[in-house]
mmCIF file of N, CA and C in Angstrom:
data_model
loop_
_atom_site.group_PDB
_atom_site.id
_atom_site.type_symbol
_atom_site.label_atom_id
_atom_site.label_comp_id
_atom_site.label_asym_id
_atom_site.label_seq_id
_atom_site.Cartn_x
_atom_site.Cartn_y
_atom_site.Cartn_z
ATOM 1 N N MET A 43 -17.843 17.427 -14.838
ATOM 2 C CA MET A 43 -19.221 17.684 -15.162
ATOM 3 C C MET A 43 -19.527 17.181 -16.573
ATOM 4 N N LEU A 44 -18.604 17.408 -17.482
ATOM 5 C CA LEU A 44 -18.808 16.955 -18.851
ATOM 6 C C LEU A 44 -18.863 15.432 -18.915
ATOM 7 N N ALA A 45 -18.007 14.778 -18.141
ATOM 8 C CA ALA A 45 -18.012 13.312 -18.117
ATOM 9 C C ALA A 45 -19.336 12.790 -17.573
ATOM 10 N N LEU A 46 -19.893 13.461 -16.569
ATOM 11 C CA LEU A 46 -21.203 13.081 -16.027
ATOM 12 C C LEU A 46 -22.274 13.194 -17.100
ATOM 13 N N LEU A 47 -22.280 14.285 -17.821
ATOM 14 C CA LEU A 47 -23.266 14.501 -18.875
ATOM 15 C C LEU A 47 -23.133 13.465 -19.985
ATOM 16 N N ILE A 48 -21.928 13.214 -20.419
ATOM 17 C CA ILE A 48 -21.714 12.227 -21.486
ATOM 18 C C ILE A 48 -22.127 10.839 -21.011
ATOM 19 N N GLY A 49 -21.764 10.493 -19.777
ATOM 20 C CA GLY A 49 -22.167 9.201 -19.227
ATOM 21 C C GLY A 49 -23.671 9.046 -19.174
ATOM 22 N N TRP A 50 -24.359 10.109 -18.772
ATOM 23 C CA TRP A 50 -25.822 10.073 -18.716
ATOM 24 C C TRP A 50 -26.413 9.958 -20.126
ATOM 25 N N LEU A 51 -25.838 10.687 -21.085
ATOM 26 C CA LEU A 51 -26.351 10.654 -22.457
ATOM 27 C C LEU A 51 -26.220 9.275 -23.100
ATOM 28 N N ILE A 52 -25.200 8.515 -22.713
ATOM 29 C CA ILE A 52 -25.055 7.181 -23.300
ATOM 30 C C ILE A 52 -25.721 6.102 -22.451
ATOM 31 N N GLY A 53 -26.519 6.539 -21.469
ATOM 32 C CA GLY A 53 -27.334 5.590 -20.720
ATOM 33 C C GLY A 53 -26.782 5.139 -19.388
ATOM 34 N N GLY A 54 -25.763 5.791 -18.903
ATOM 35 C CA GLY A 54 -25.189 5.422 -17.607
ATOM 36 C C GLY A 54 -26.050 5.908 -16.457
ATOM 37 N N PRO A 55 -25.927 5.259 -15.291
ATOM 38 C CA PRO A 55 -26.730 5.673 -14.140
ATOM 39 C C PRO A 55 -26.203 6.971 -13.522
ATOM 40 N N VAL A 56 -27.122 7.845 -13.169
ATOM 41 C CA VAL A 56 -26.784 9.085 -12.482
ATOM 42 C C VAL A 56 -27.675 9.158 -11.250
ATOM 43 N N ALA A 57 -27.057 9.222 -10.084
ATOM 44 C CA ALA A 57 -27.805 9.270 -8.832
ATOM 45 C C ALA A 57 -27.249 10.397 -7.961
ATOM 46 N N PHE A 58 -27.756 10.485 -6.738
ATOM 47 C CA PHE A 58 -27.345 11.547 -5.819
ATOM 48 C C PHE A 58 -25.842 11.513 -5.554
ATOM 49 N N GLY A 59 -25.297 10.341 -5.353
ATOM 50 C CA GLY A 59 -23.866 10.204 -5.093
ATOM 51 C C GLY A 59 -23.016 10.688 -6.254
ATOM 52 N N THR A 60 -23.507 10.500 -7.457
ATOM 53 C CA THR A 60 -22.786 10.954 -8.645
ATOM 54 C C THR A 60 -22.690 12.476 -8.651
ATOM 55 N N PHE A 61 -23.816 13.140 -8.414
ATOM 56 C CA PHE A 61 -23.810 14.602 -8.359
ATOM 57 C C PHE A 61 -22.945 15.099 -7.206
ATOM 58 N N LEU A 62 -23.049 14.440 -6.066
ATOM 59 C CA LEU A 62 -22.275 14.841 -4.900
ATOM 60 C C LEU A 62 -20.777 14.768 -5.187
ATOM 61 N N SER A 63 -20.348 13.684 -5.794
ATOM 62 C CA SER A 63 -18.918 13.540 -6.087
ATOM 63 C C SER A 63 -18.454 14.541 -7.139
ATOM 64 N N VAL A 64 -19.283 14.815 -8.124
ATOM 65 C CA VAL A 64 -18.907 15.769 -9.175
ATOM 66 C C VAL A 64 -18.701 17.167 -8.587
ATOM 67 N N PHE A 65 -19.575 17.581 -7.680
ATOM 68 C CA PHE A 65 -19.489 18.942 -7.161
ATOM 69 C C PHE A 65 -18.567 19.089 -5.955
ATOM 70 N N LEU A 66 -18.205 17.998 -5.292
ATOM 71 C CA LEU A 66 -17.325 18.101 -4.131
ATOM 72 C C LEU A 66 -15.870 17.777 -4.425
ATOM 73 N N ILE A 67 -15.597 17.135 -5.537
ATOM 74 C CA ILE A 67 -14.214 16.735 -5.800
ATOM 75 C C ILE A 67 -13.301 17.951 -5.997
ATOM 76 N N GLY A 68 -13.799 19.016 -6.573
ATOM 77 C CA GLY A 68 -12.985 20.218 -6.777
ATOM 78 C C GLY A 68 -12.531 20.853 -5.470
ATOM 79 N N PRO A 69 -13.462 21.196 -4.567
ATOM 80 C CA PRO A 69 -13.047 21.789 -3.293
ATOM 81 C C PRO A 69 -12.170 20.866 -2.445
ATOM 82 N N VAL A 70 -12.450 19.567 -2.468
ATOM 83 C CA VAL A 70 -11.639 18.625 -1.699
ATOM 84 C C VAL A 70 -10.220 18.568 -2.260
ATOM 85 N N MET A 71 -10.090 18.510 -3.569
ATOM 86 C CA MET A 71 -8.757 18.476 -4.185
ATOM 87 C C MET A 71 -8.003 19.779 -3.930
ATOM 88 N N GLN A 72 -8.694 20.911 -3.986
ATOM 89 C CA GLN A 72 -8.045 22.194 -3.739
ATOM 90 C C GLN A 72 -7.504 22.260 -2.314
ATOM 91 N N ALA A 73 -8.305 21.848 -1.342
ATOM 92 C CA ALA A 73 -7.851 21.851 0.049
ATOM 93 C C ALA A 73 -6.678 20.901 0.236
ATOM 94 N N SER A 74 -6.740 19.750 -0.403
ATOM 95 C CA SER A 74 -5.662 18.770 -0.289
ATOM 96 C C SER A 74 -4.367 19.312 -0.885
ATOM 97 N N LEU A 75 -4.452 19.927 -2.040
ATOM 98 C CA LEU A 75 -3.254 20.474 -2.682
ATOM 99 C C LEU A 75 -2.632 21.597 -1.854
ATOM 100 N N GLU A 76 -3.467 22.461 -1.290
ATOM 101 C CA GLU A 76 -2.941 23.544 -0.458
ATOM 102 C C GLU A 76 -2.260 22.984 0.786
ATOM 103 N N PHE A 77 -2.870 21.963 1.405
ATOM 104 C CA PHE A 77 -2.282 21.350 2.591
ATOM 105 C C PHE A 77 -0.926 20.743 2.271
ATOM 106 N N TRP A 78 -0.856 19.936 1.220
ATOM 107 C CA TRP A 78 0.400 19.259 0.890
ATOM 108 C C TRP A 78 1.448 20.222 0.362
ATOM 109 N N ARG A 79 1.039 21.278 -0.321
ATOM 110 C CA ARG A 79 2.004 22.274 -0.789
ATOM 111 C C ARG A 79 2.701 22.921 0.407
ATOM 112 N N SER A 80 1.946 23.251 1.440
ATOM 113 C CA SER A 80 2.557 23.862 2.621
ATOM 114 C C SER A 80 3.448 22.870 3.359
ATOM 115 N N ARG A 81 3.057 21.601 3.427
ATOM 116 C CA ARG A 81 3.878 20.584 4.091
ATOM 117 C C ARG A 81 5.194 20.373 3.340
ATOM 118 N N VAL A 82 5.135 20.306 2.033
ATOM 119 C CA VAL A 82 6.353 20.107 1.239
ATOM 120 C C VAL A 82 7.286 21.299 1.408
ATOM 121 N N GLN A 83 6.730 22.494 1.453
ATOM 122 C CA GLN A 83 7.564 23.681 1.639
ATOM 123 C C GLN A 83 8.283 23.623 2.988
ATOM 124 N N VAL A 84 7.592 23.192 4.031
ATOM 125 C CA VAL A 84 8.225 23.056 5.345
ATOM 126 C C VAL A 84 9.338 22.020 5.283
ATOM 127 N N TRP A 85 9.079 20.889 4.649
ATOM 128 C CA TRP A 85 10.090 19.829 4.539
ATOM 129 C C TRP A 85 11.310 20.311 3.758
ATOM 130 N N GLU A 86 11.074 21.031 2.667
ATOM 131 C CA GLU A 86 12.197 21.542 1.874
ATOM 132 C C GLU A 86 13.020 22.543 2.672
ATOM 133 N N ASN A 87 12.340 23.429 3.395
ATOM 134 C CA ASN A 87 13.064 24.415 4.205
ATOM 135 C C ASN A 87 13.878 23.732 5.296
ATOM 136 N N ASP A 88 13.334 22.694 5.912
ATOM 137 C CA ASP A 88 14.076 21.951 6.932
ATOM 138 C C ASP A 88 15.299 21.281 6.329
ATOM 139 N N ALA A 89 15.145 20.712 5.150
ATOM 140 C CA ALA A 89 16.267 20.031 4.496
ATOM 141 C C ALA A 89 17.374 21.018 4.151
ATOM 142 N N VAL A 90 17.009 22.183 3.655
ATOM 143 C CA VAL A 90 18.011 23.199 3.309
ATOM 144 C C VAL A 90 18.702 23.688 4.575
ATOM 145 N N ALA A 91 17.947 23.886 5.643
ATOM 146 C CA ALA A 91 18.534 24.359 6.899
ATOM 147 C C ALA A 91 19.504 23.334 7.472
ATOM 148 N N ARG A 92 19.203 22.047 7.310
ATOM 149 C CA ARG A 92 20.115 21.012 7.800
ATOM 150 C C ARG A 92 21.389 20.950 6.959
ATOM 151 N N GLN A 93 21.289 21.223 5.671
ATOM 152 C CA GLN A 93 22.466 21.174 4.802
ATOM 153 C C GLN A 93 23.367 22.385 5.016
ATOM 154 N N HIS A 94 22.776 23.512 5.374
ATOM 155 C CA HIS A 94 23.527 24.762 5.550
ATOM 156 C C HIS A 94 23.180 25.363 6.914
ATOM 157 N N PRO A 95 23.651 24.781 7.999
ATOM 158 C CA PRO A 95 23.217 25.214 9.333
ATOM 159 C C PRO A 95 23.643 26.637 9.696
ATOM 160 N N HIS A 96 24.716 27.151 9.154
ATOM 161 C CA HIS A 96 25.180 28.485 9.532
ATOM 162 C C HIS A 96 24.487 29.596 8.748
ATOM 163 N N THR A 97 23.802 29.241 7.688
ATOM 164 C CA THR A 97 23.125 30.239 6.862
ATOM 165 C C THR A 97 21.816 30.691 7.487
ATOM 166 N N PHE A 98 21.120 29.782 8.154
ATOM 167 C CA PHE A 98 19.776 30.070 8.654
ATOM 168 C C PHE A 98 19.737 30.126 10.178
ATOM 169 N N THR A 99 20.638 30.818 10.798
ATOM 170 C CA THR A 99 20.603 30.934 12.254
ATOM 171 C C THR A 99 19.668 32.059 12.643
ATOM 172 N N ALA A 100 18.937 31.835 13.716
ATOM 173 C CA ALA A 100 17.957 32.837 14.151
ATOM 174 C C ALA A 100 18.536 33.751 15.202
#
């Protein structure tokens, strides 16, 4: 948001797409990080289970 304001103050163009990207990038990044964090955790758990097969028997 600050970068948008500074860009506008020095004469840069500000349009609908600019506002849209400024306000949507946070929620999109948050969802992406949560998705990949869960995927990495699954991958790590699978790797540990393959290295130690007798430890994680169900």
